[in-house]
Amino acid sequence: MGFYENTGVVLEGGGSRGVFTAGVLDYFMQRGLKTSYVVGVSAGACNAVDYVSEQPGRTKKCTIIRDKALEYASVKNLARKRSFFDMDLIFDRFPNELIPFDYETYFENVNNDISCEIVTTNCLTGKSVYWDTKSDGKRLMDTARASSSMPLLSPVVYIDSVPYLDGAIADSVPIGRSLRKGNKKNIVVLTKEKGYRKGRTGKNYARLIIQRYKKYPEFCRAAIHRNEMYDRQMSIIDRLEEEGRIFVIRPTMKPVSRTERNADILDEFYQNGLDTAEERFNDIIGYLNR
């Protein structure tokens, strides 16, 4: 289909909801749609690297698990590893052994035509950090792990001795980052329905955050106020969409839970991403060619 300069693909996270994004990007890859910039947060980061490595189906395989021996999300993990998700399985055994990641193609692309950024939250500052890794496979997976490490459900990830967690805490949908990078056109893939807002942060969640991360007060502040930041971002996205400045793809069915593990339910949500991308593809190309 073609390569689009000065164009961003912005990918929201959402845990298991990222399988919708996988369907969208798999269709883009089937049609040969490439852009000069990709940025992903949390599950969106995993989608981003698989998109840039040109591996349709890989994110789906990593998300929809039918083999119980490879199940990576469970309450048992919380007791054994203090993590709901088996992050070693997801970011080490999957890419390096079981569901191989194409490091060669990824690094060839990011050292030539494509910039791919992964968003993390620095626990010391509470601010977003954008990683554009050009050569180190382990570092690439470490940043994706950090971006995907949900507070309370995953341990802190240290990179260069600095603690990081879920990129969505500081920048849930980095459309602002893409615009600042100079991208004139942007495709934003969301994992919740149009009009969704988070509302106020619950008191119990705020209390748990402060108890768990009390040595990171700036992170606590960002986490507690994340809902407000997210709702502001959604209002900005709605406005930019209405003005025709960005193209937004959302689920057309009820989104799944961020911790959904039922393979049939996830497969249906993946298919919704694939179908939605196909249905709107001509409109996307029309927007990009305007």
CSV table of C-alpha atoms in Angstrom, one decimal:
chain,number,residue,atom,x,y,z
A,1,MET,CA,0.0,0.0,0.0
A,2,GLY,CA,2.8,2.4,0.8
A,3,PHE,CA,5.0,4.3,3.3
A,4,TYR,CA,3.7,7.5,4.8
A,5,GLU,CA,6.2,10.2,5.9
A,6,ASN,CA,5.4,12.6,8.8
A,7,THR,CA,2.7,10.2,9.9
A,8,GLY,CA,2.2,8.7,13.4
A,9,VAL,CA,0.5,5.6,14.7
A,10,VAL,CA,-0.5,6.2,18.3
A,11,LEU,CA,-1.4,3.1,20.4
A,12,GLU,CA,-3.3,3.1,23.7
A,13,GLY,CA,-2.7,0.4,26.2
A,14,GLY,CA,-5.3,-1.4,28.3
A,15,GLY,CA,-3.8,-4.8,29.1
A,16,SER,CA,-5.8,-7.6,27.4
A,17,ARG,CA,-7.7,-4.9,25.4
A,18,GLY,CA,-4.6,-4.5,23.4
A,19,VAL,CA,-5.7,-7.5,21.4
A,20,PHE,CA,-8.1,-5.2,19.6
A,21,THR,CA,-5.1,-3.1,18.5
A,22,ALA,CA,-3.4,-6.3,17.4
A,23,GLY,CA,-6.2,-6.9,15.0
A,24,VAL,CA,-6.0,-3.4,13.6
A,25,LEU,CA,-2.3,-3.5,13.0
A,26,ASP,CA,-2.4,-7.0,11.5
A,27,TYR,CA,-4.8,-5.7,8.9
A,28,PHE,CA,-2.4,-2.7,8.3
A,29,MET,CA,0.4,-5.2,7.8
A,30,GLN,CA,-1.7,-7.3,5.4
A,31,ARG,CA,-2.3,-4.2,3.3
A,32,GLY,CA,1.3,-3.0,3.6
A,33,LEU,CA,0.5,0.3,5.4
A,34,LYS,CA,3.7,1.7,7.1
A,35,THR,CA,4.3,5.1,8.8
A,36,SER,CA,7.4,7.0,9.8
A,37,TYR,CA,6.5,7.1,13.5
A,38,VAL,CA,4.9,4.7,15.9
A,39,VAL,CA,4.4,5.2,19.7
A,40,GLY,CA,2.9,2.7,22.1
A,41,VAL,CA,2.0,2.6,25.8
A,42,SER,CA,1.7,-0.5,27.9
A,43,ALA,CA,0.0,-3.2,25.7
A,44,GLY,CA,0.3,-0.6,22.9
A,45,ALA,CA,4.1,-0.8,23.3
A,46,CYS,CA,4.0,-4.6,22.6
A,47,ASN,CA,1.8,-3.9,19.6
A,48,ALA,CA,4.1,-1.2,18.4
A,49,VAL,CA,7.3,-3.3,18.4
A,50,ASP,CA,5.5,-6.2,16.6
A,51,TYR,CA,4.2,-3.7,14.0
A,52,VAL,CA,7.7,-2.3,13.4
A,53,SER,CA,9.2,-5.8,13.2
A,54,GLU,CA,6.5,-6.7,10.6
A,55,GLN,CA,5.2,-9.7,12.4
A,56,PRO,CA,1.4,-10.0,11.8
A,57,GLY,CA,-0.2,-12.4,14.3
A,58,ARG,CA,2.6,-12.3,16.9
A,59,THR,CA,0.8,-10.1,19.4
A,60,LYS,CA,-2.3,-12.2,19.0
A,61,LYS,CA,-0.3,-15.3,19.8
A,62,CYS,CA,1.3,-13.7,22.8
A,63,THR,CA,-2.1,-12.5,24.1
A,64,ILE,CA,-4.6,-15.3,23.3
A,65,ILE,CA,-3.3,-18.3,25.2
A,66,ARG,CA,-5.0,-21.7,24.9
A,67,ASP,CA,-2.1,-23.8,26.3
A,68,LYS,CA,-2.4,-23.7,30.1
A,69,ALA,CA,1.3,-24.3,30.4
A,70,LEU,CA,1.9,-20.9,28.8
A,71,GLU,CA,-0.7,-19.0,30.8
A,72,TYR,CA,1.0,-15.8,32.1
A,73,ALA,CA,-1.8,-14.1,34.1
A,74,SER,CA,-3.1,-15.5,37.4
A,75,VAL,CA,-3.6,-14.7,41.0
A,76,LYS,CA,-1.1,-17.5,41.8
A,77,ASN,CA,1.6,-15.3,40.3
A,78,LEU,CA,0.8,-12.6,42.8
A,79,ALA,CA,1.8,-14.9,45.6
A,80,ARG,CA,4.9,-16.3,43.9
A,81,LYS,CA,6.3,-13.3,42.1
A,82,ARG,CA,4.3,-10.3,43.4
A,83,SER,CA,3.0,-9.9,39.9
A,84,PHE,CA,-0.3,-10.9,38.4
A,85,PHE,CA,1.5,-11.3,35.1
A,86,ASP,CA,4.5,-13.6,34.5
A,87,MET,CA,6.7,-10.8,33.0
A,88,ASP,CA,9.7,-13.1,32.5
A,89,LEU,CA,7.6,-15.3,30.3
A,90,ILE,CA,6.1,-12.4,28.3
A,91,PHE,CA,9.3,-10.4,27.8
A,92,ASP,CA,12.0,-13.1,27.8
A,93,ARG,CA,10.9,-16.6,27.0
A,94,PHE,CA,8.2,-15.5,24.5
A,95,PRO,CA,10.4,-13.2,22.3
A,96,ASN,CA,13.6,-15.2,22.7
A,97,GLU,CA,12.3,-18.8,22.7
A,98,LEU,CA,8.6,-19.6,22.3
A,99,ILE,CA,7.2,-16.9,20.0
A,100,PRO,CA,10.3,-15.4,18.5
A,101,PHE,CA,10.6,-11.7,18.0
A,102,ASP,CA,12.3,-10.5,14.7
A,103,TYR,CA,15.0,-8.3,16.2
A,104,GLU,CA,16.8,-8.0,12.9
A,105,THR,CA,13.9,-6.6,11.0
A,106,TYR,CA,12.9,-4.3,13.9
A,107,PHE,CA,16.4,-2.8,14.2
A,108,GLU,CA,16.7,-2.5,10.4
A,109,ASN,CA,13.5,-0.5,10.3
A,110,VAL,CA,14.3,1.8,13.2
A,111,ASN,CA,17.8,2.6,11.9
A,112,ASN,CA,16.4,3.6,8.5
A,113,ASP,CA,12.8,4.8,8.0
A,114,ILE,CA,10.8,4.4,11.2
A,115,SER,CA,11.0,5.9,14.6
A,116,CYS,CA,9.4,3.7,17.3
A,117,GLU,CA,9.0,5.1,20.8
A,118,ILE,CA,7.9,3.2,23.9
A,119,VAL,CA,6.4,5.2,26.8
A,120,THR,CA,7.4,4.5,30.4
A,121,THR,CA,6.8,6.4,33.7
A,122,ASN,CA,9.8,7.3,35.8
A,123,CYS,CA,8.9,6.5,39.4
A,124,LEU,CA,11.2,9.1,40.8
A,125,THR,CA,9.8,12.0,38.8
A,126,GLY,CA,6.3,10.8,37.9
A,127,LYS,CA,7.1,12.0,34.3
A,128,SER,CA,6.9,10.1,31.0
A,129,VAL,CA,10.1,8.8,29.3
A,130,TYR,CA,10.1,7.9,25.6
A,131,TRP,CA,12.5,5.2,24.5
A,132,ASP,CA,13.7,4.8,20.9
A,133,THR,CA,16.0,1.8,21.2
A,134,LYS,CA,18.2,1.3,18.1
A,135,SER,CA,20.3,-1.8,18.7
A,136,ASP,CA,20.0,-3.6,22.1
A,137,GLY,CA,17.4,-6.4,22.1
A,138,LYS,CA,17.4,-6.8,25.9
A,139,ARG,CA,17.0,-3.1,26.4
A,140,LEU,CA,14.1,-3.0,23.9
A,141,MET,CA,12.3,-5.8,25.8
A,142,ASP,CA,13.1,-4.1,29.2
A,143,THR,CA,11.5,-0.9,28.1
A,144,ALA,CA,8.4,-2.8,26.8
A,145,ARG,CA,8.3,-4.6,30.1
A,146,ALA,CA,8.4,-1.4,32.0
A,147,SER,CA,5.8,0.3,29.9
A,148,SER,CA,3.5,-2.7,30.5
A,149,SER,CA,4.0,-3.0,34.2
A,150,MET,CA,0.7,-2.0,35.8
A,151,PRO,CA,0.9,-0.5,39.3
A,152,LEU,CA,-0.1,-3.0,42.0
A,153,LEU,CA,-0.2,-5.9,39.5
A,154,SER,CA,3.5,-5.9,38.4
A,155,PRO,CA,6.9,-5.1,40.0
A,156,VAL,CA,8.9,-2.0,39.3
A,157,VAL,CA,11.4,-2.4,36.4
A,158,TYR,CA,14.9,-0.9,36.8
A,159,ILE,CA,16.6,0.4,33.7
A,160,ASP,CA,20.1,1.9,34.3
A,161,SER,CA,19.2,1.7,38.1
A,162,VAL,CA,16.2,3.9,37.6
A,163,PRO,CA,12.7,2.6,38.6
A,164,TYR,CA,10.0,2.6,35.9
A,165,LEU,CA,6.4,1.5,35.7
A,166,ASP,CA,3.4,1.6,33.3
A,167,GLY,CA,3.7,4.4,30.7
A,168,ALA,CA,0.0,5.0,30.9
A,169,ILE,CA,0.4,6.6,34.3
A,170,ALA,CA,2.2,9.7,32.8
A,171,ASP,CA,0.9,9.6,29.2
A,172,SER,CA,-2.0,7.3,28.5
A,173,VAL,CA,-2.5,8.2,24.8
A,174,PRO,CA,0.6,10.0,23.5
A,175,ILE,CA,-1.0,12.0,20.7
A,176,GLY,CA,0.7,15.1,22.1
A,177,ARG,CA,4.1,13.4,21.8
A,178,SER,CA,3.4,12.5,18.1
A,179,LEU,CA,2.3,16.1,17.3
A,180,ARG,CA,5.4,17.5,19.0
A,181,LYS,CA,7.5,15.2,16.9
A,182,GLY,CA,6.2,17.0,13.8
A,183,ASN,CA,3.7,14.4,12.5
A,184,LYS,CA,1.1,16.1,10.3
A,185,LYS,CA,-1.2,13.0,10.1
A,186,ASN,CA,-1.9,10.6,13.0
A,187,ILE,CA,-3.9,7.4,13.3
A,188,VAL,CA,-4.9,6.9,16.9
A,189,VAL,CA,-5.9,3.3,18.0
A,190,LEU,CA,-8.0,3.3,21.2
A,191,THR,CA,-9.2,0.3,23.2
A,192,LYS,CA,-12.3,1.8,24.7
A,193,GLU,CA,-15.5,3.1,23.2
A,194,LYS,CA,-16.2,6.6,22.1
A,195,GLY,CA,-17.2,8.9,24.9
A,196,TYR,CA,-15.5,6.8,27.6
A,197,ARG,CA,-14.2,8.7,30.6
A,198,LYS,CA,-12.5,7.4,33.7
A,199,GLY,CA,-14.0,9.9,36.2
A,200,ARG,CA,-12.5,10.4,39.7
A,201,THR,CA,-9.9,8.1,41.1
A,202,GLY,CA,-11.4,5.8,43.8
A,203,LYS,CA,-10.2,6.4,47.4
A,204,ASN,CA,-9.3,2.7,47.9
A,205,TYR,CA,-7.1,2.7,44.8
A,206,ALA,CA,-5.4,6.0,45.9
A,207,ARG,CA,-4.8,4.5,49.4
A,208,LEU,CA,-3.2,1.3,47.9
A,209,ILE,CA,-1.0,3.4,45.6
A,210,ILE,CA,0.3,5.5,48.5
A,211,GLN,CA,0.9,2.4,50.7
A,212,ARG,CA,2.8,0.5,47.9
A,213,TYR,CA,4.8,3.3,46.4
A,214,LYS,CA,5.3,5.7,49.4
A,215,LYS,CA,9.0,6.1,48.6
A,216,TYR,CA,8.0,7.5,45.1
A,217,PRO,CA,5.7,10.5,46.0
A,218,GLU,CA,5.8,12.0,42.5
A,219,PHE,CA,4.7,8.6,41.0
A,220,CYS,CA,1.9,8.4,43.6
A,221,ARG,CA,0.8,11.9,42.6
A,222,ALA,CA,0.8,11.0,38.9
A,223,ALA,CA,-1.0,7.7,39.5
A,224,ILE,CA,-3.7,9.3,41.6
A,225,HIS,CA,-4.4,12.1,39.1
A,226,ARG,CA,-4.0,9.8,36.1
A,227,ASN,CA,-7.8,9.7,35.6
A,228,GLU,CA,-7.9,13.4,35.2
A,229,MET,CA,-5.1,13.4,32.7
A,230,TYR,CA,-6.7,10.6,30.7
A,231,ASP,CA,-10.0,12.4,30.5
A,232,ARG,CA,-8.3,15.6,29.3
A,233,GLN,CA,-6.5,13.5,26.6
A,234,MET,CA,-9.8,12.0,25.5
A,235,SER,CA,-11.4,15.4,25.1
A,236,ILE,CA,-8.4,16.6,23.1
A,237,ILE,CA,-8.7,13.5,20.9
A,238,ASP,CA,-12.4,14.0,20.3
A,239,ARG,CA,-11.8,17.6,19.3
A,240,LEU,CA,-8.9,16.8,16.9
A,241,GLU,CA,-11.0,14.0,15.4
A,242,GLU,CA,-13.9,16.4,14.8
A,243,GLU,CA,-11.6,18.9,13.2
A,244,GLY,CA,-10.3,16.1,10.8
A,245,ARG,CA,-6.8,16.4,12.1
A,246,ILE,CA,-6.4,12.9,13.3
A,247,PHE,CA,-8.0,9.5,12.4
A,248,VAL,CA,-9.3,7.5,15.4
A,249,ILE,CA,-10.1,3.8,15.4
A,250,ARG,CA,-12.1,2.4,18.3
A,251,PRO,CA,-13.8,-0.9,19.2
A,252,THR,CA,-17.3,-1.3,17.8
A,253,MET,CA,-18.2,-3.9,20.5
A,254,LYS,CA,-18.1,-3.8,24.2
A,255,PRO,CA,-14.4,-3.8,25.3
A,256,VAL,CA,-13.1,-6.7,27.3
A,257,SER,CA,-11.6,-6.4,30.8
A,258,ARG,CA,-7.9,-5.4,30.9
A,259,THR,CA,-7.2,-8.7,32.7
A,260,GLU,CA,-9.5,-10.9,30.5
A,261,ARG,CA,-8.0,-14.3,29.9
A,262,ASN,CA,-10.8,-16.2,28.2
A,263,ALA,CA,-9.4,-17.1,24.8
A,264,ASP,CA,-12.7,-17.1,23.0
A,265,ILE,CA,-13.6,-13.6,24.3
A,266,LEU,CA,-10.2,-12.3,23.4
A,267,ASP,CA,-10.4,-13.8,19.9
A,268,GLU,CA,-13.7,-12.0,19.3
A,269,PHE,CA,-12.2,-8.7,20.4
A,270,TYR,CA,-9.2,-9.3,18.1
A,271,GLN,CA,-11.5,-10.0,15.2
A,272,ASN,CA,-13.3,-6.8,16.0
A,273,GLY,CA,-10.0,-4.9,15.5
A,274,LEU,CA,-9.4,-6.7,12.2
A,275,ASP,CA,-12.9,-6.1,10.9
A,276,THR,CA,-12.9,-2.5,12.0
A,277,ALA,CA,-9.6,-1.8,10.3
A,278,GLU,CA,-10.9,-3.4,7.1
A,279,GLU,CA,-14.2,-1.5,7.2
A,280,ARG,CA,-12.5,1.8,7.7
A,281,PHE,CA,-9.4,1.3,5.6
A,282,ASN,CA,-10.5,3.3,2.6
A,283,ASP,CA,-11.4,6.2,4.9
A,284,ILE,CA,-7.9,5.9,6.5
A,285,ILE,CA,-6.2,6.0,3.1
A,286,GLY,CA,-8.3,9.0,2.1
A,287,TYR,CA,-7.3,10.8,5.3
A,288,LEU,CA,-3.6,10.1,4.8
A,289,ASN,CA,-3.7,11.2,1.1
A,290,ARG,CA,-5.5,14.5,1.8
